Amino acid sequence: MSVKKIFPLIVTLFLGASCMHSIHQVHVSDFDPYGSFESGKIVKAKTEQFVIMGFVTESNYVDKAYRDLQAKCKDGRIQGITTQYITSLGFFSWTNKILMQGLCLS
Amino acid sequence: MLHRIISQGMVVLGLVSCVHVQSVSLTQIPEKRTNKVTATTEKWIFFAANFDNDFVDKISEDLREKCSGGKVQGILTKDEYANYFIGLVVKRRITASGYCSKA
Amino acid sequence: MNSCLKFFNLLIVLVAVNSCAVLHKTQVGDLNDDPKFALRPFELKVSETGVDFEEAGKVAKALSRSKTAQKDIDGVMGIIQLFQQGPRTGVPVFSESYAQNIVNDLYKECPSGRVTGLVSIREMRKYPVISGEIVKIKGYCMLPRDSAQKSNSESNGSPKTKSKSNSKKETI
């Protein structure tokens, strides 16, 4: 087979076999009681769960993100929280990720 | 012998659940986080036969009971499902946990 | 000429049938219609181009003439599918962080933090082989009535729309 014919297939293979991701949802919480951006700071928490062929028996990474976010704003309240649920696809495995961000007002 | 091992392995695999998260949401988190309340509701679905989702309505009632006269904030809602027997039996579970504050 | 015309017609049908909008998830938040505040609508949209390799493979197979080429395409697509295992919403994209800065964008729209009536939408615009994976946040910024009247007289009160595309291909 000539290089000209095989080259597009190789390029496609490299592109397709690279890491691809899927954002399932982005949820935004309410902002009440209201606080301005200047009076707070953005806090983030990100956790992951590596899954091989779908064999996983718990989803504690979600609760861990929840606890981590609260730990970053111990004496304040967090408003305008965005919650993103993402999966990074892989070879017979994938990584589930939760990203929570909000404005910490103390 | 091999036959037995394979069949036993399949039974074990069938009993072990594969848990997947369907959706996650979080409401604004309050300053006072002393009284944590959690409500869970679940439903077994056999052979994909599901005719209603009324089990979801129970969760806000449960939260209200656990924090009657108060306010529940910082609610983490996790919607997950567990597959058993290669998806023939599914358990759908919704967990809502938050902080109760009473005036 | 006939085969050219047939191919062109097929292409038009393919584009027409395949370019559609798909709603994956939507969530609605509280709405506060306090009479002391005017509600200025805003919309934030971030998107990324997704590539459907399975569909690309089918199109490549349909366009290729030799059986050897079709077998090779099948082989490559099979290998690609092994590397793309996992739950997915819409078509997978190359970047996971295209919606990461949405909190900052929200506060840029409304620095006072008085945001209400939030609707978050996860949708997809599907085209042949590629798609636009979109995250849209719509809401209202609560402005005190006096300042709202001033800003309305300046800018004719049209809703603000900001969209960010992380890929040039999204403009299709």
PDB file of N, CA and C in Angstrom, chain A residues 1 9-10 12-13 15-32 34-38 42 44 46 79-82 84-94 96-97 99 101-103, chain C residues 24-25 27 29-30 32 51 53 68 72-73 76-77 79-80 82-96 98-104 106-107 111-116 118 120 122 135 137 142:
ATOM      1  N   MET A   1       0.840  -1.197   0.000  1.00  0.00           N
ATOM      2  CA  MET A   1       0.000   0.000   0.000  1.00  0.00           C
ATOM      3  C   MET A   1       0.874   1.246   0.000  1.00  0.00           C
ATOM      4  N   LEU A   9      -5.161   7.557   6.822  1.00  0.00           N
ATOM      5  CA  LEU A   9      -5.614   6.601   7.853  1.00  0.00           C
ATOM      6  C   LEU A   9      -4.785   6.754   9.125  1.00  0.00           C
ATOM      7  N   ILE A  10      -3.486   6.975   8.948  1.00  0.00           N
ATOM      8  CA  ILE A  10      -2.609   7.130  10.118  1.00  0.00           C
ATOM      9  C   ILE A  10      -2.980   8.405  10.879  1.00  0.00           C
ATOM     10  N   THR A  12      -5.868   9.928  10.867  1.00  0.00           N
ATOM     11  CA  THR A  12      -7.172   9.697  11.524  1.00  0.00           C
ATOM     12  C   THR A  12      -6.986   8.878  12.785  1.00  0.00           C
ATOM     13  N   LEU A  13      -6.114   7.875  12.708  1.00  0.00           N
ATOM     14  CA  LEU A  13      -5.879   7.010  13.869  1.00  0.00           C
ATOM     15  C   LEU A  13      -5.293   7.818  15.020  1.00  0.00           C
ATOM     16  N   LEU A  15      -5.553  11.032  15.544  1.00  0.00           N
ATOM     17  CA  LEU A  15      -6.552  11.973  16.061  1.00  0.00           C
ATOM     18  C   LEU A  15      -7.595  11.245  16.913  1.00  0.00           C
ATOM     19  N   GLY A  16      -8.062  10.121  16.389  1.00  0.00           N
ATOM     20  CA  GLY A  16      -9.129   9.401  17.088  1.00  0.00           C
ATOM     21  C   GLY A  16      -8.666   8.731  18.352  1.00  0.00           C
ATOM     22  N   ALA A  17      -7.390   8.298  18.332  1.00  0.00           N
ATOM     23  CA  ALA A  17      -6.883   7.604  19.512  1.00  0.00           C
ATOM     24  C   ALA A  17      -6.400   8.564  20.592  1.00  0.00           C
ATOM     25  N   SER A  18      -6.448   9.858  20.319  1.00  0.00           N
ATOM     26  CA  SER A  18      -6.033  10.829  21.339  1.00  0.00           C
ATOM     27  C   SER A  18      -7.163  11.008  22.335  1.00  0.00           C
ATOM     28  N   CYS A  19      -6.857  11.697  23.419  1.00  0.00           N
ATOM     29  CA  CYS A  19      -7.846  11.806  24.488  1.00  0.00           C
ATOM     30  C   CYS A  19      -9.045  12.637  24.059  1.00  0.00           C
ATOM     31  N   MET A  20     -10.209  12.065  24.180  1.00  0.00           N
ATOM     32  CA  MET A  20     -11.424  12.805  23.868  1.00  0.00           C
ATOM     33  C   MET A  20     -12.292  12.875  25.103  1.00  0.00           C
ATOM     34  N   HIS A  21     -13.094  13.925  25.177  1.00  0.00           N
ATOM     35  CA  HIS A  21     -13.858  14.201  26.388  1.00  0.00           C
ATOM     36  C   HIS A  21     -15.311  14.483  26.053  1.00  0.00           C
ATOM     37  N   SER A  22     -16.133  14.327  27.081  1.00  0.00           N
ATOM     38  CA  SER A  22     -17.549  14.620  26.894  1.00  0.00           C
ATOM     39  C   SER A  22     -18.076  15.327  28.139  1.00  0.00           C
ATOM     40  N   ILE A  23     -18.591  16.534  27.957  1.00  0.00           N
ATOM     41  CA  ILE A  23     -19.223  17.234  29.086  1.00  0.00           C
ATOM     42  C   ILE A  23     -20.679  16.812  29.111  1.00  0.00           C
ATOM     43  N   HIS A  24     -21.106  16.200  30.213  1.00  0.00           N
ATOM     44  CA  HIS A  24     -22.483  15.721  30.309  1.00  0.00           C
ATOM     45  C   HIS A  24     -23.425  16.843  30.716  1.00  0.00           C
ATOM     46  N   GLN A  25     -23.002  17.636  31.683  1.00  0.00           N
ATOM     47  CA  GLN A  25     -23.894  18.691  32.163  1.00  0.00           C
ATOM     48  C   GLN A  25     -23.096  19.802  32.835  1.00  0.00           C
ATOM     49  N   VAL A  26     -23.690  20.986  32.820  1.00  0.00           N
ATOM     50  CA  VAL A  26     -23.163  22.108  33.592  1.00  0.00           C
ATOM     51  C   VAL A  26     -24.354  22.690  34.349  1.00  0.00           C
ATOM     52  N   HIS A  27     -24.306  22.579  35.655  1.00  0.00           N
ATOM     53  CA  HIS A  27     -25.410  23.110  36.469  1.00  0.00           C
ATOM     54  C   HIS A  27     -24.937  24.361  37.188  1.00  0.00           C
ATOM     55  N   VAL A  28     -25.793  25.383  37.235  1.00  0.00           N
ATOM     56  CA  VAL A  28     -25.446  26.613  37.952  1.00  0.00           C
ATOM     57  C   VAL A  28     -26.456  26.809  39.065  1.00  0.00           C
ATOM     58  N   SER A  29     -25.968  27.009  40.278  1.00  0.00           N
ATOM     59  CA  SER A  29     -26.896  27.201  41.391  1.00  0.00           C
ATOM     60  C   SER A  29     -27.376  28.653  41.410  1.00  0.00           C
ATOM     61  N   ASP A  30     -28.284  28.921  42.335  1.00  0.00           N
ATOM     62  CA  ASP A  30     -28.782  30.289  42.444  1.00  0.00           C
ATOM     63  C   ASP A  30     -27.764  31.185  43.141  1.00  0.00           C
ATOM     64  N   PHE A  31     -28.006  32.481  43.062  1.00  0.00           N
ATOM     65  CA  PHE A  31     -27.080  33.455  43.618  1.00  0.00           C
ATOM     66  C   PHE A  31     -27.633  34.160  44.859  1.00  0.00           C
ATOM     67  N   ASP A  32     -28.808  33.767  45.289  1.00  0.00           N
ATOM     68  CA  ASP A  32     -29.463  34.388  46.427  1.00  0.00           C
ATOM     69  C   ASP A  32     -28.960  33.757  47.725  1.00  0.00           C
ATOM     70  N   TYR A  34     -27.410  37.601  47.530  1.00  0.00           N
ATOM     71  CA  TYR A  34     -26.462  38.091  46.536  1.00  0.00           C
ATOM     72  C   TYR A  34     -25.204  38.693  47.149  1.00  0.00           C
ATOM     73  N   GLY A  35     -24.070  38.407  46.505  1.00  0.00           N
ATOM     74  CA  GLY A  35     -22.796  38.989  46.946  1.00  0.00           C
ATOM     75  C   GLY A  35     -21.985  39.360  45.716  1.00  0.00           C
ATOM     76  N   SER A  36     -21.329  40.497  45.749  1.00  0.00           N
ATOM     77  CA  SER A  36     -20.610  40.942  44.549  1.00  0.00           C
ATOM     78  C   SER A  36     -19.307  40.178  44.373  1.00  0.00           C
ATOM     79  N   PHE A  37     -18.805  40.197  43.149  1.00  0.00           N
ATOM     80  CA  PHE A  37     -17.591  39.468  42.791  1.00  0.00           C
ATOM     81  C   PHE A  37     -16.380  39.982  43.575  1.00  0.00           C
ATOM     82  N   GLU A  38     -16.345  41.308  43.795  1.00  0.00           N
ATOM     83  CA  GLU A  38     -15.188  41.897  44.493  1.00  0.00           C
ATOM     84  C   GLU A  38     -15.123  41.475  45.957  1.00  0.00           C
ATOM     85  N   ILE A  42     -13.049  33.175  44.065  1.00  0.00           N
ATOM     86  CA  ILE A  42     -13.501  31.936  43.409  1.00  0.00           C
ATOM     87  C   ILE A  42     -12.776  30.753  44.032  1.00  0.00           C
ATOM     88  N   LYS A  44     -12.423  26.417  43.891  1.00  0.00           N
ATOM     89  CA  LYS A  44     -12.663  25.296  42.980  1.00  0.00           C
ATOM     90  C   LYS A  44     -12.345  23.978  43.658  1.00  0.00           C
ATOM     91  N   LYS A  46     -11.915  19.808  42.312  1.00  0.00           N
ATOM     92  CA  LYS A  46     -11.992  18.881  41.184  1.00  0.00           C
ATOM     93  C   LYS A  46     -11.594  17.493  41.647  1.00  0.00           C
ATOM     94  N   GLN A  79     -21.651  30.794  46.885  1.00  0.00           N
ATOM     95  CA  GLN A  79     -22.818  31.018  46.036  1.00  0.00           C
ATOM     96  C   GLN A  79     -22.418  30.904  44.566  1.00  0.00           C
ATOM     97  N   GLY A  80     -23.429  30.832  43.712  1.00  0.00           N
ATOM     98  CA  GLY A  80     -23.170  30.754  42.274  1.00  0.00           C
ATOM     99  C   GLY A  80     -22.305  29.556  41.923  1.00  0.00           C
ATOM    100  N   ILE A  81     -22.654  28.394  42.464  1.00  0.00           N
ATOM    101  CA  ILE A  81     -21.814  27.209  42.268  1.00  0.00           C
ATOM    102  C   ILE A  81     -22.121  26.577  40.917  1.00  0.00           C
ATOM    103  N   THR A  82     -21.078  26.405  40.101  1.00  0.00           N
ATOM    104  CA  THR A  82     -21.265  25.663  38.852  1.00  0.00           C
ATOM    105  C   THR A  82     -20.717  24.255  39.057  1.00  0.00           C
ATOM    106  N   GLN A  84     -19.802  20.813  37.053  1.00  0.00           N
ATOM    107  CA  GLN A  84     -19.620  20.203  35.744  1.00  0.00           C
ATOM    108  C   GLN A  84     -19.298  18.724  35.909  1.00  0.00           C
ATOM    109  N   TYR A  85     -19.957  17.907  35.088  1.00  0.00           N
ATOM    110  CA  TYR A  85     -19.698  16.472  35.118  1.00  0.00           C
ATOM    111  C   TYR A  85     -19.142  16.105  33.745  1.00  0.00           C
ATOM    112  N   ILE A  86     -17.892  15.631  33.746  1.00  0.00           N
ATOM    113  CA  ILE A  86     -17.161  15.388  32.496  1.00  0.00           C
ATOM    114  C   ILE A  86     -16.632  13.957  32.500  1.00  0.00           C
ATOM    115  N   THR A  87     -16.549  13.362  31.332  1.00  0.00           N
ATOM    116  CA  THR A  87     -15.875  12.053  31.209  1.00  0.00           C
ATOM    117  C   THR A  87     -14.802  12.164  30.147  1.00  0.00           C
ATOM    118  N   SER A  88     -13.596  11.733  30.507  1.00  0.00           N
ATOM    119  CA  SER A  88     -12.509  11.661  29.526  1.00  0.00           C
ATOM    120  C   SER A  88     -12.439  10.212  29.058  1.00  0.00           C
ATOM    121  N   LEU A  89     -12.616  10.008  27.753  1.00  0.00           N
ATOM    122  CA  LEU A  89     -12.669   8.648  27.212  1.00  0.00           C
ATOM    123  C   LEU A  89     -11.271   8.093  27.015  1.00  0.00           C
ATOM    124  N   GLY A  90     -11.144   6.788  27.116  1.00  0.00           N
ATOM    125  CA  GLY A  90      -9.823   6.178  26.957  1.00  0.00           C
ATOM    126  C   GLY A  90      -9.892   4.774  26.445  1.00  0.00           C
ATOM    127  N   PHE A  91      -8.757   4.071  26.552  1.00  0.00           N
ATOM    128  CA  PHE A  91      -8.624   2.707  26.041  1.00  0.00           C
ATOM    129  C   PHE A  91      -9.214   1.727  27.043  1.00  0.00           C
ATOM    130  N   PHE A  92     -10.387   1.203  26.766  1.00  0.00           N
ATOM    131  CA  PHE A  92     -11.107   0.278  27.647  1.00  0.00           C
ATOM    132  C   PHE A  92     -11.282   0.838  29.062  1.00  0.00           C
ATOM    133  N   SER A  93     -11.211   2.120  29.175  1.00  0.00           N
ATOM    134  CA  SER A  93     -11.337   2.781  30.475  1.00  0.00           C
ATOM    135  C   SER A  93     -11.733   4.231  30.231  1.00  0.00           C
ATOM    136  N   TRP A  94     -12.172   4.860  31.316  1.00  0.00           N
ATOM    137  CA  TRP A  94     -12.458   6.291  31.221  1.00  0.00           C
ATOM    138  C   TRP A  94     -12.291   6.921  32.594  1.00  0.00           C
ATOM    139  N   ASN A  96     -14.048   9.702  35.088  1.00  0.00           N
ATOM    140  CA  ASN A  96     -15.152  10.603  35.406  1.00  0.00           C
ATOM    141  C   ASN A  96     -14.618  11.751  36.244  1.00  0.00           C
ATOM    142  N   LYS A  97     -15.019  12.958  35.912  1.00  0.00           N
ATOM    143  CA  LYS A  97     -14.512  14.133  36.640  1.00  0.00           C
ATOM    144  C   LYS A  97     -15.660  15.025  37.073  1.00  0.00           C
ATOM    145  N   LEU A  99     -16.180  18.928  38.517  1.00  0.00           N
ATOM    146  CA  LEU A  99     -15.550  20.223  38.793  1.00  0.00           C
ATOM    147  C   LEU A  99     -16.604  21.128  39.406  1.00  0.00           C
ATOM    148  N   GLN A 101     -17.199  24.889  41.167  1.00  0.00           N
ATOM    149  CA  GLN A 101     -16.606  26.214  41.372  1.00  0.00           C
ATOM    150  C   GLN A 101     -17.671  27.149  41.907  1.00  0.00           C
ATOM    151  N   GLY A 102     -17.265  28.049  42.774  1.00  0.00           N
ATOM    152  CA  GLY A 102     -18.229  29.015  43.288  1.00  0.00           C
ATOM    153  C   GLY A 102     -17.514  30.211  43.878  1.00  0.00           C
ATOM    154  N   LEU A 103     -18.298  31.176  44.287  1.00  0.00           N
ATOM    155  CA  LEU A 103     -17.731  32.380  44.902  1.00  0.00           C
ATOM    156  C   LEU A 103     -17.858  32.247  46.408  1.00  0.00           C
TER     157      LEU A 103
ATOM    158  N   HIS C  24     -29.662  18.069  25.299  1.00  0.00           N
ATOM    159  CA  HIS C  24     -29.269  16.967  26.180  1.00  0.00           C
ATOM    160  C   HIS C  24     -29.821  17.151  27.582  1.00  0.00           C
ATOM    161  N   LYS C  25     -29.509  18.296  28.199  1.00  0.00           N
ATOM    162  CA  LYS C  25     -29.986  18.520  29.576  1.00  0.00           C
ATOM    163  C   LYS C  25     -30.320  19.979  29.753  1.00  0.00           C
ATOM    164  N   GLN C  27     -31.658  22.776  33.024  1.00  0.00           N
ATOM    165  CA  GLN C  27     -32.022  22.983  34.431  1.00  0.00           C
ATOM    166  C   GLN C  27     -32.439  24.425  34.620  1.00  0.00           C
ATOM    167  N   GLY C  29     -33.413  27.546  37.398  1.00  0.00           N
ATOM    168  CA  GLY C  29     -33.251  27.979  38.789  1.00  0.00           C
ATOM    169  C   GLY C  29     -34.357  28.947  39.200  1.00  0.00           C
ATOM    170  N   ASP C  30     -34.208  29.469  40.400  1.00  0.00           N
ATOM    171  CA  ASP C  30     -35.208  30.404  40.941  1.00  0.00           C
ATOM    172  C   ASP C  30     -35.264  31.692  40.131  1.00  0.00           C
ATOM    173  N   ASN C  32     -36.411  35.675  40.645  1.00  0.00           N
ATOM    174  CA  ASN C  32     -36.796  36.708  41.598  1.00  0.00           C
ATOM    175  C   ASN C  32     -37.198  37.971  40.828  1.00  0.00           C
ATOM    176  N   VAL C  51     -16.011  15.665  17.008  1.00  0.00           N
ATOM    177  CA  VAL C  51     -15.784  14.892  15.780  1.00  0.00           C
ATOM    178  C   VAL C  51     -16.326  13.483  15.975  1.00  0.00           C
ATOM    179  N   PHE C  53     -16.107  10.134  14.807  1.00  0.00           N
ATOM    180  CA  PHE C  53     -15.246   9.293  13.975  1.00  0.00           C
ATOM    181  C   PHE C  53     -16.002   8.122  13.347  1.00  0.00           C
ATOM    182  N   THR C  68     -10.420  -3.108  -0.469  1.00  0.00           N
ATOM    183  CA  THR C  68      -9.240  -3.083   0.422  1.00  0.00           C
ATOM    184  C   THR C  68      -9.277  -1.821   1.284  1.00  0.00           C
ATOM    185  N   ASP C  72      -9.524  -1.417   5.323  1.00  0.00           N
ATOM    186  CA  ASP C  72      -8.575  -0.617   6.109  1.00  0.00           C
ATOM    187  C   ASP C  72      -9.311   0.395   6.975  1.00  0.00           C
ATOM    188  N   ILE C  73     -10.319   1.028   6.381  1.00  0.00           N
ATOM    189  CA  ILE C  73     -11.096   2.030   7.124  1.00  0.00           C
ATOM    190  C   ILE C  73     -11.789   1.357   8.306  1.00  0.00           C
ATOM    191  N   VAL C  76      -9.217   0.786  11.028  1.00  0.00           N
ATOM    192  CA  VAL C  76      -8.840   2.021  11.747  1.00  0.00           C
ATOM    193  C   VAL C  76      -9.974   2.462  12.673  1.00  0.00           C
ATOM    194  N   MET C  77     -11.195   2.397  12.178  1.00  0.00           N
ATOM    195  CA  MET C  77     -12.348   2.812  13.005  1.00  0.00           C
ATOM    196  C   MET C  77     -12.507   1.900  14.213  1.00  0.00           C
ATOM    197  N   ILE C  79     -10.086   0.369  15.787  1.00  0.00           N
ATOM    198  CA  ILE C  79      -9.045   0.737  16.767  1.00  0.00           C
ATOM    199  C   ILE C  79      -9.427   2.027  17.473  1.00  0.00           C
ATOM    200  N   ILE C  80      -9.941   2.985  16.718  1.00  0.00           N
ATOM    201  CA  ILE C  80     -10.336   4.272  17.319  1.00  0.00           C
ATOM    202  C   ILE C  80     -11.425   4.059  18.367  1.00  0.00           C
ATOM    203  N   LEU C  82     -11.879   1.553  20.243  1.00  0.00           N
ATOM    204  CA  LEU C  82     -11.293   0.992  21.471  1.00  0.00           C
ATOM    205  C   LEU C  82     -10.729   2.092  22.362  1.00  0.00           C
ATOM    206  N   PHE C  83     -10.281   3.188  21.748  1.00  0.00           N
ATOM    207  CA  PHE C  83      -9.698   4.289  22.502  1.00  0.00           C
ATOM    208  C   PHE C  83     -10.737   5.306  22.942  1.00  0.00           C
ATOM    209  N   GLN C  84     -11.990   5.103  22.579  1.00  0.00           N
ATOM    210  CA  GLN C  84     -13.036   6.058  22.950  1.00  0.00           C
ATOM    211  C   GLN C  84     -14.145   5.373  23.719  1.00  0.00           C
ATOM    212  N   GLN C  85     -13.748   4.629  24.735  1.00  0.00           N
ATOM    213  CA  GLN C  85     -14.727   3.930  25.564  1.00  0.00           C
ATOM    214  C   GLN C  85     -15.196   4.856  26.681  1.00  0.00           C
ATOM    215  N   GLY C  86     -16.458   4.755  27.019  1.00  0.00           N
ATOM    216  CA  GLY C  86     -16.960   5.523  28.165  1.00  0.00           C
ATOM    217  C   GLY C  86     -18.302   6.161  27.874  1.00  0.00           C
ATOM    218  N   PRO C  87     -18.957   6.623  28.947  1.00  0.00           N
ATOM    219  CA  PRO C  87     -20.258   7.279  28.747  1.00  0.00           C
ATOM    220  C   PRO C  87     -20.059   8.622  28.061  1.00  0.00           C
ATOM    221  N   ARG C  88     -20.963   8.960  27.185  1.00  0.00           N
ATOM    222  CA  ARG C  88     -20.809  10.213  26.456  1.00  0.00           C
ATOM    223  C   ARG C  88     -22.157  10.906  26.282  1.00  0.00           C
ATOM    224  N   THR C  89     -22.083  12.224  26.263  1.00  0.00           N
ATOM    225  CA  THR C  89     -23.270  13.032  25.963  1.00  0.00           C
ATOM    226  C   THR C  89     -22.927  13.818  24.717  1.00  0.00           C
ATOM    227  N   GLY C  90     -23.645  13.551  23.647  1.00  0.00           N
ATOM    228  CA  GLY C  90     -23.314  14.190  22.376  1.00  0.00           C
ATOM    229  C   GLY C  90     -22.087  13.518  21.761  1.00  0.00           C
ATOM    230  N   VAL C  91     -21.336  14.315  21.026  1.00  0.00           N
ATOM    231  CA  VAL C  91     -20.148  13.796  20.346  1.00  0.00           C
ATOM    232  C   VAL C  91     -18.895  14.218  21.136  1.00  0.00           C
ATOM    233  N   PRO C  92     -17.927  13.331  21.329  1.00  0.00           N
ATOM    234  CA  PRO C  92     -16.741  13.707  22.115  1.00  0.00           C
ATOM    235  C   PRO C  92     -15.941  14.837  21.463  1.00  0.00           C
ATOM    236  N   VAL C  93     -15.319  15.631  22.328  1.00  0.00           N
ATOM    237  CA  VAL C  93     -14.513  16.763  21.864  1.00  0.00           C
ATOM    238  C   VAL C  93     -13.073  16.579  22.315  1.00  0.00           C
ATOM    239  N   PHE C  94     -12.180  17.398  21.788  1.00  0.00           N
ATOM    240  CA  PHE C  94     -10.754  17.265  22.116  1.00  0.00           C
ATOM    241  C   PHE C  94     -10.361  18.017  23.379  1.00  0.00           C
ATOM    242  N   SER C  95     -11.213  18.944  23.818  1.00  0.00           N
ATOM    243  CA  SER C  95     -10.860  19.726  25.007  1.00  0.00           C
ATOM    244  C   SER C  95     -11.933  19.572  26.075  1.00  0.00           C
ATOM    245  N   GLU C  96     -11.530  19.430  27.338  1.00  0.00           N
ATOM    246  CA  GLU C  96     -12.514  19.284  28.419  1.00  0.00           C
ATOM    247  C   GLU C  96     -12.732  20.583  29.164  1.00  0.00           C
ATOM    248  N   TYR C  98     -13.455  23.697  27.985  1.00  0.00           N
ATOM    249  CA  TYR C  98     -14.053  24.836  27.290  1.00  0.00           C
ATOM    250  C   TYR C  98     -15.140  25.530  28.103  1.00  0.00           C
ATOM    251  N   ALA C  99     -15.661  24.849  29.106  1.00  0.00           N
ATOM    252  CA  ALA C  99     -16.700  25.492  29.935  1.00  0.00           C
ATOM    253  C   ALA C  99     -16.165  25.863  31.323  1.00  0.00           C
ATOM    254  N   GLN C 100     -14.841  25.837  31.467  1.00  0.00           N
ATOM    255  CA  GLN C 100     -14.243  26.024  32.795  1.00  0.00           C
ATOM    256  C   GLN C 100     -14.410  27.435  33.347  1.00  0.00           C
ATOM    257  N   ASN C 101     -14.389  28.423  32.458  1.00  0.00           N
ATOM    258  CA  ASN C 101     -14.391  29.812  32.924  1.00  0.00           C
ATOM    259  C   ASN C 101     -15.773  30.438  32.964  1.00  0.00           C
ATOM    260  N   ILE C 102     -16.775  29.611  33.004  1.00  0.00           N
ATOM    261  CA  ILE C 102     -18.136  30.143  32.921  1.00  0.00           C
ATOM    262  C   ILE C 102     -18.519  30.950  34.173  1.00  0.00           C
ATOM    263  N   VAL C 103     -17.943  30.592  35.324  1.00  0.00           N
ATOM    264  CA  VAL C 103     -18.227  31.346  36.556  1.00  0.00           C
ATOM    265  C   VAL C 103     -17.699  32.775  36.418  1.00  0.00           C
ATOM    266  N   ASN C 104     -16.465  32.882  35.922  1.00  0.00           N
ATOM    267  CA  ASN C 104     -15.865  34.212  35.735  1.00  0.00           C
ATOM    268  C   ASN C 104     -16.686  35.028  34.733  1.00  0.00           C
ATOM    269  N   LEU C 106     -19.834  34.754  34.101  1.00  0.00           N
ATOM    270  CA  LEU C 106     -21.099  35.146  34.741  1.00  0.00           C
ATOM    271  C   LEU C 106     -20.909  36.416  35.554  1.00  0.00           C
ATOM    272  N   TYR C 107     -19.832  36.468  36.326  1.00  0.00           N
ATOM    273  CA  TYR C 107     -19.599  37.644  37.153  1.00  0.00           C
ATOM    274  C   TYR C 107     -19.157  38.849  36.334  1.00  0.00           C
ATOM    275  N   PRO C 111     -21.398  41.970  37.707  1.00  0.00           N
ATOM    276  CA  PRO C 111     -20.429  42.044  38.808  1.00  0.00           C
ATOM    277  C   PRO C 111     -21.076  42.165  40.195  1.00  0.00           C
ATOM    278  N   SER C 112     -22.309  42.674  40.238  1.00  0.00           N
ATOM    279  CA  SER C 112     -22.962  42.813  41.546  1.00  0.00           C
ATOM    280  C   SER C 112     -23.346  41.456  42.123  1.00  0.00           C
ATOM    281  N   GLY C 113     -23.371  40.434  41.297  1.00  0.00           N
ATOM    282  CA  GLY C 113     -23.755  39.101  41.772  1.00  0.00           C
ATOM    283  C   GLY C 113     -25.247  38.899  41.880  1.00  0.00           C
ATOM    284  N   ARG C 114     -26.024  39.904  41.454  1.00  0.00           N
ATOM    285  CA  ARG C 114     -27.488  39.780  41.522  1.00  0.00           C
ATOM    286  C   ARG C 114     -27.966  39.104  40.235  1.00  0.00           C
ATOM    287  N   VAL C 115     -27.927  37.803  40.263  1.00  0.00           N
ATOM    288  CA  VAL C 115     -28.320  37.022  39.086  1.00  0.00           C
ATOM    289  C   VAL C 115     -29.507  36.162  39.461  1.00  0.00           C
ATOM    290  N   THR C 116     -30.476  36.105  38.582  1.00  0.00           N
ATOM    291  CA  THR C 116     -31.652  35.298  38.863  1.00  0.00           C
ATOM    292  C   THR C 116     -32.196  34.673  37.569  1.00  0.00           C
ATOM    293  N   LEU C 118     -31.834  31.673  36.303  1.00  0.00           N
ATOM    294  CA  LEU C 118     -30.807  30.980  35.516  1.00  0.00           C
ATOM    295  C   LEU C 118     -31.363  29.719  34.854  1.00  0.00           C
ATOM    296  N   SER C 120     -29.687  26.620  32.608  1.00  0.00           N
ATOM    297  CA  SER C 120     -28.458  26.078  32.014  1.00  0.00           C
ATOM    298  C   SER C 120     -28.847  24.996  31.010  1.00  0.00           C
ATOM    299  N   ARG C 122     -27.510  22.233  28.030  1.00  0.00           N
ATOM    300  CA  ARG C 122     -26.427  21.485  27.377  1.00  0.00           C
ATOM    301  C   ARG C 122     -27.036  20.944  26.085  1.00  0.00           C
ATOM    302  N   VAL C 135     -22.595  24.694  25.622  1.00  0.00           N
ATOM    303  CA  VAL C 135     -23.087  24.900  26.984  1.00  0.00           C
ATOM    304  C   VAL C 135     -23.581  26.343  27.017  1.00  0.00           C
ATOM    305  N   ILE C 137     -25.743  29.341  29.164  1.00  0.00           N
ATOM    306  CA  ILE C 137     -26.330  29.775  30.445  1.00  0.00           C
ATOM    307  C   ILE C 137     -27.087  31.072  30.155  1.00  0.00           C
ATOM    308  N   MET C 142     -30.031  41.504  37.843  1.00  0.00           N
ATOM    309  CA  MET C 142     -30.960  42.427  38.503  1.00  0.00           C
ATOM    310  C   MET C 142     -30.286  43.775  38.676  1.00  0.00           C
TER     311      MET C 142
END
